[in-house]
């Protein structure tokens, strides 16, 4: 008899975004005359920049002519794209060989596929609240999980604890959902800890482009010793608006070995078996992100979202609310006022000011009593939501 993967039975139902949508739809049906300001979205709203669009068009045209047509691409990524990504790291002082960079269809795919490199008995350490894929993919693959609590006391940045042992350590900085960022010194402690105990860090850098403070590393490889203990997972989704276009990259250093096995070589073996590469057209579009024109254009888009963040930060500051994020991340994570729980706060924001955000307990138990705002909305919606938020919070708190 066929035996299904019974680990799936252990997954908790992912109801967060469905419940938000149901509540919002029900309110909209009752009050069709009231506009709703959506500050919960985790998806970008600005279109792809001109440099990318031109490169995509050009690549489509190339595919129409026999002389320029491209078939299967190398499974680990087209050399032209691996090279420009390695150059991009070099600009920040991180030296990588192009074949340490692997082109992917996005960070989500990688976060799950990479687990194939590690034995199922390996324990995964996850800081909660967390991006839900860390927990769910660990459960699906039958891995034991140790949870580290991120909370107000540790500034939502848990640090290594010698008493807690793990084989795989998930770190996400800038963090989704909390927007918290590890400093160089803090991240160095994680790297030293992983090297000392032989763990491997899965460093999710999906939001690195939002970092503006000089003391915050964009890449874990800016820390000494990281190449012997870390894999970095990156994405153009939030950096360049590729959420619907799909392209990411992963760095597996050649110096990363465990038990005599080379993880870079293992990942090459994995990719050459499990994928047939990412579309040539998309890789051409992605390469345009790393050109001078592309970098200038995406800087403009990031500035737009960052200005939204500034508007929301001002609103929370004016109401004297405790929050993390916003400065180096596209998310703000606030403590619900007056000890309110996350869903009550959600309901009241929807009913009283028609602002929709994301209840924190959807990201794990440590998110209870917290609330996430994202900065990917339109400027107008963000401004209106911010004004309403300040007024409401000030009225409640005073
Ligand atoms: N990692 C984090 C922390 C994210 O928030 C997201 C998407 O929201 C991803 C990874 C997935 O990104 P991608 O669109 O590249 O799959």
Short mmCIF file of C-alpha atoms in Angstrom, two decimals, residues 106-354:
data_model
loop_
_atom_site.label_atom_id
_atom_site.label_comp_id
_atom_site.label_asym_id
_atom_site.label_seq_id
_atom_site.Cartn_x
_atom_site.Cartn_y
_atom_site.Cartn_z
CA UNK A 106 13.07 32.45 -6.21
CA UNK A 107 13.89 32.18 -2.53
CA UNK A 108 10.84 30.09 -1.64
CA UNK A 109 11.87 27.27 -3.95
CA UNK A 110 15.39 27.32 -2.56
CA UNK A 111 14.39 27.39 1.10
CA UNK A 112 12.63 24.13 0.53
CA UNK A 113 14.94 22.45 -2.00
CA UNK A 114 18.12 23.14 0.00
CA UNK A 115 16.89 20.90 2.81
CA UNK A 116 17.72 18.01 0.52
CA UNK A 117 21.39 18.56 1.35
CA UNK A 118 20.88 17.68 5.00
CA UNK A 119 19.95 14.52 6.82
CA UNK A 120 16.38 14.36 8.07
CA UNK A 121 17.56 13.85 11.62
CA UNK A 122 19.13 17.33 11.65
CA UNK A 123 17.47 19.75 14.02
CA UNK A 124 16.35 23.10 12.58
CA UNK A 125 16.54 26.18 14.79
CA UNK A 126 13.90 28.74 13.92
CA UNK A 127 13.50 32.21 15.43
CA UNK A 128 9.82 32.89 15.93
CA UNK A 129 7.90 34.90 14.78
CA UNK A 130 9.15 33.58 11.45
CA UNK A 131 8.46 33.53 7.75
CA UNK A 132 6.11 30.51 7.70
CA UNK A 133 8.06 28.51 5.08
CA UNK A 134 10.88 27.75 7.56
CA UNK A 135 8.61 25.86 9.92
CA UNK A 136 6.45 24.24 7.26
CA UNK A 137 9.28 22.93 5.08
CA UNK A 138 11.07 21.58 8.16
CA UNK A 139 7.89 19.76 9.17
CA UNK A 140 7.24 18.44 5.65
CA UNK A 141 10.72 16.92 5.57
CA UNK A 142 10.30 15.42 9.04
CA UNK A 143 12.94 17.52 10.79
CA UNK A 144 12.96 18.22 14.51
CA UNK A 145 12.55 21.93 15.23
CA UNK A 146 13.86 24.01 18.12
CA UNK A 147 12.18 27.35 18.41
CA UNK A 148 13.98 30.45 19.65
CA UNK A 149 11.78 33.18 20.90
CA UNK A 150 12.16 36.62 19.36
CA UNK A 151 10.54 39.17 21.64
CA UNK A 152 10.67 42.73 22.94
CA UNK A 153 13.34 41.81 25.50
CA UNK A 154 15.82 40.71 22.82
CA UNK A 155 14.64 43.34 20.32
CA UNK A 156 13.26 40.50 18.15
CA UNK A 157 16.87 39.45 17.54
CA UNK A 158 17.61 36.23 19.45
CA UNK A 159 21.29 35.50 19.97
CA UNK A 160 23.05 32.12 20.21
CA UNK A 161 22.59 30.18 23.41
CA UNK A 162 25.27 27.54 24.05
CA UNK A 163 22.69 25.34 25.78
CA UNK A 164 20.52 25.11 22.67
CA UNK A 165 21.88 22.84 19.97
CA UNK A 166 20.85 22.85 16.34
CA UNK A 167 22.25 21.60 13.04
CA UNK A 168 20.51 24.07 10.76
CA UNK A 169 19.98 27.67 11.83
CA UNK A 170 17.51 29.87 9.97
CA UNK A 171 18.42 33.55 10.12
CA UNK A 172 16.48 36.23 8.29
CA UNK A 173 17.83 39.77 8.35
CA UNK A 174 16.16 42.15 7.57
CA UNK A 175 13.42 40.06 9.08
CA UNK A 176 9.98 39.24 7.82
CA UNK A 177 7.72 39.85 9.74
CA UNK A 178 9.52 41.97 12.35
CA UNK A 179 11.74 44.19 10.19
CA UNK A 180 14.49 43.70 12.79
CA UNK A 181 18.09 43.60 11.51
CA UNK A 182 21.18 41.99 12.99
CA UNK A 183 24.24 44.23 13.35
CA UNK A 184 27.67 43.10 12.22
CA UNK A 185 28.67 42.22 15.79
CA UNK A 186 25.53 40.18 16.42
CA UNK A 187 25.79 38.31 13.14
CA UNK A 188 29.45 37.56 13.82
CA UNK A 189 28.35 35.83 17.03
CA UNK A 190 26.01 33.60 15.04
CA UNK A 191 28.78 32.78 12.56
CA UNK A 192 31.23 31.95 15.36
CA UNK A 193 28.62 29.82 17.11
CA UNK A 194 27.81 27.88 13.91
CA UNK A 195 31.48 27.28 13.15
CA UNK A 196 32.11 26.15 16.72
CA UNK A 197 29.28 23.62 16.76
CA UNK A 198 29.37 22.56 13.10
CA UNK A 199 25.90 23.92 12.31
CA UNK A 200 24.98 25.43 8.95
CA UNK A 201 23.23 28.80 8.78
CA UNK A 202 20.54 29.27 6.13
CA UNK A 203 20.73 33.04 5.76
CA UNK A 204 17.64 34.51 4.14
CA UNK A 205 18.66 37.85 2.63
CA UNK A 206 15.45 38.46 0.67
CA UNK A 207 15.25 42.04 2.01
CA UNK A 208 18.94 43.04 2.00
CA UNK A 209 18.30 45.82 -0.53
CA UNK A 210 16.32 47.74 2.12
CA UNK A 211 19.32 48.11 4.43
CA UNK A 212 20.56 51.67 4.74
CA UNK A 213 22.64 51.66 7.94
CA UNK A 214 26.35 51.10 7.32
CA UNK A 215 26.76 48.78 10.33
CA UNK A 216 24.17 46.31 9.04
CA UNK A 217 25.63 43.61 6.76
CA UNK A 218 23.84 42.97 3.46
CA UNK A 219 25.42 39.56 3.13
CA UNK A 220 26.48 37.07 5.78
CA UNK A 221 29.76 36.68 3.88
CA UNK A 222 30.74 40.15 5.09
CA UNK A 223 31.48 38.37 8.39
CA UNK A 224 34.69 36.50 8.91
CA UNK A 225 34.32 32.72 8.81
CA UNK A 226 30.88 32.75 7.16
CA UNK A 227 32.01 30.82 4.09
CA UNK A 228 32.61 27.75 6.23
CA UNK A 229 29.17 27.78 7.84
CA UNK A 230 26.55 29.60 5.76
CA UNK A 231 24.38 29.36 2.69
CA UNK A 232 22.80 32.63 1.57
CA UNK A 233 19.41 32.77 -0.14
CA UNK A 234 18.56 35.92 -2.12
CA UNK A 235 15.73 37.03 -4.33
CA UNK A 236 14.94 39.76 -6.82
CA UNK A 237 11.30 39.66 -5.69
CA UNK A 238 11.40 42.59 -3.29
CA UNK A 239 14.63 44.09 -4.65
CA UNK A 240 13.47 44.56 -8.22
CA UNK A 241 9.78 43.68 -8.33
CA UNK A 242 10.25 40.09 -9.52
CA UNK A 243 7.51 38.55 -7.35
CA UNK A 244 5.50 37.56 -10.42
CA UNK A 245 8.48 37.23 -12.77
CA UNK A 246 10.43 34.86 -10.46
CA UNK A 247 14.18 34.92 -10.06
CA UNK A 248 16.51 34.47 -7.15
CA UNK A 249 20.03 33.34 -6.37
CA UNK A 250 21.70 31.25 -3.73
CA UNK A 251 25.31 31.22 -2.63
CA UNK A 252 26.85 27.92 -1.58
CA UNK A 253 30.56 28.54 -0.89
CA UNK A 254 33.14 25.97 -1.92
CA UNK A 255 34.68 26.21 1.56
CA UNK A 256 31.49 24.83 3.11
CA UNK A 257 32.10 21.20 3.98
CA UNK A 258 30.63 18.82 6.53
CA UNK A 259 31.73 15.30 7.32
CA UNK A 260 34.10 15.35 4.33
CA UNK A 261 31.35 16.32 1.90
CA UNK A 262 31.41 19.54 -0.16
CA UNK A 263 28.06 21.29 -0.10
CA UNK A 264 28.76 23.27 -3.28
CA UNK A 265 29.44 20.07 -5.22
CA UNK A 266 26.38 18.44 -3.68
CA UNK A 267 24.22 21.40 -4.72
CA UNK A 268 25.59 21.22 -8.29
CA UNK A 269 24.63 17.53 -8.30
CA UNK A 270 21.20 18.40 -6.93
CA UNK A 271 20.50 21.16 -9.45
CA UNK A 272 21.77 19.20 -12.44
CA UNK A 273 19.44 16.39 -11.47
CA UNK A 274 16.39 18.24 -10.25
CA UNK A 275 16.11 21.25 -12.55
CA UNK A 276 16.64 22.18 -16.14
CA UNK A 277 17.62 25.71 -15.30
CA UNK A 278 15.76 29.00 -15.17
CA UNK A 279 14.29 30.53 -18.33
CA UNK A 280 16.85 32.33 -20.52
CA UNK A 281 14.46 35.26 -20.90
CA UNK A 282 14.17 35.76 -17.15
CA UNK A 283 17.91 35.46 -16.63
CA UNK A 284 18.46 38.20 -19.23
CA UNK A 285 15.90 40.36 -17.43
CA UNK A 286 17.62 39.66 -14.11
CA UNK A 287 21.06 40.55 -15.48
CA UNK A 288 19.66 44.00 -16.39
CA UNK A 289 19.00 44.62 -12.66
CA UNK A 290 22.76 44.60 -12.09
CA UNK A 291 23.58 47.14 -14.83
CA UNK A 292 24.18 50.78 -13.88
CA UNK A 293 20.79 51.73 -15.37
CA UNK A 294 19.05 48.87 -13.57
CA UNK A 295 20.64 49.74 -10.23
CA UNK A 296 19.63 53.38 -10.61
CA UNK A 297 16.06 52.47 -11.48
CA UNK A 298 15.57 49.96 -8.70
CA UNK A 299 17.09 52.46 -6.24
CA UNK A 300 14.19 54.75 -7.19
CA UNK A 301 11.67 52.00 -6.46
CA UNK A 302 13.28 51.12 -3.14
CA UNK A 303 13.22 54.82 -2.25
CA UNK A 304 9.48 54.92 -2.90
CA UNK A 305 8.83 52.01 -0.51
CA UNK A 306 11.24 53.48 2.02
CA UNK A 307 9.39 56.78 1.93
CA UNK A 308 6.20 54.82 2.67
CA UNK A 309 8.06 53.27 5.60
CA UNK A 310 9.05 56.75 6.80
CA UNK A 311 5.41 57.88 6.69
CA UNK A 312 4.27 54.88 8.74
CA UNK A 313 7.16 55.29 11.19
CA UNK A 314 6.17 58.92 11.77
CA UNK A 315 2.60 57.82 12.44
CA UNK A 316 3.68 55.25 15.03
CA UNK A 317 6.20 57.66 16.60
CA UNK A 318 3.50 60.32 16.92
CA UNK A 319 1.33 57.83 18.80
CA UNK A 320 4.32 56.72 20.91
CA UNK A 321 3.90 53.09 19.95
CA UNK A 322 6.66 50.47 20.37
CA UNK A 323 7.78 48.98 17.05
CA UNK A 324 10.73 47.50 15.19
CA UNK A 325 11.57 47.73 11.49
CA UNK A 326 10.81 50.34 8.88
CA UNK A 327 14.32 51.80 8.69
CA UNK A 328 16.20 48.91 7.08
CA UNK A 329 13.21 46.79 6.12
CA UNK A 330 9.90 47.11 4.29
CA UNK A 331 7.97 45.94 7.37
CA UNK A 332 7.01 47.58 10.64
CA UNK A 333 6.17 45.39 13.59
CA UNK A 334 4.24 47.14 16.32
CA UNK A 335 3.00 46.21 19.75
CA UNK A 336 -0.78 46.37 19.83
CA UNK A 337 -1.93 49.13 22.16
CA UNK A 338 -3.43 48.59 25.61
CA UNK A 339 -2.54 44.89 25.67
CA UNK A 340 -4.94 44.19 22.79
CA UNK A 341 -4.52 40.87 20.99
CA UNK A 342 -3.56 40.89 17.32
CA UNK A 343 -6.95 39.89 15.89
CA UNK A 344 -8.92 42.33 18.04
CA UNK A 345 -6.57 45.06 16.82
CA UNK A 346 -7.10 43.87 13.24
CA UNK A 347 -10.91 43.98 13.62
CA UNK A 348 -10.88 47.41 15.19
CA UNK A 349 -8.57 48.91 12.55
CA UNK A 350 -10.79 47.51 9.83
CA UNK A 351 -14.04 48.70 11.37
CA UNK A 352 -12.92 52.07 12.71
CA UNK A 353 -10.43 53.35 10.10
CA UNK A 354 -10.58 50.75 7.28
#
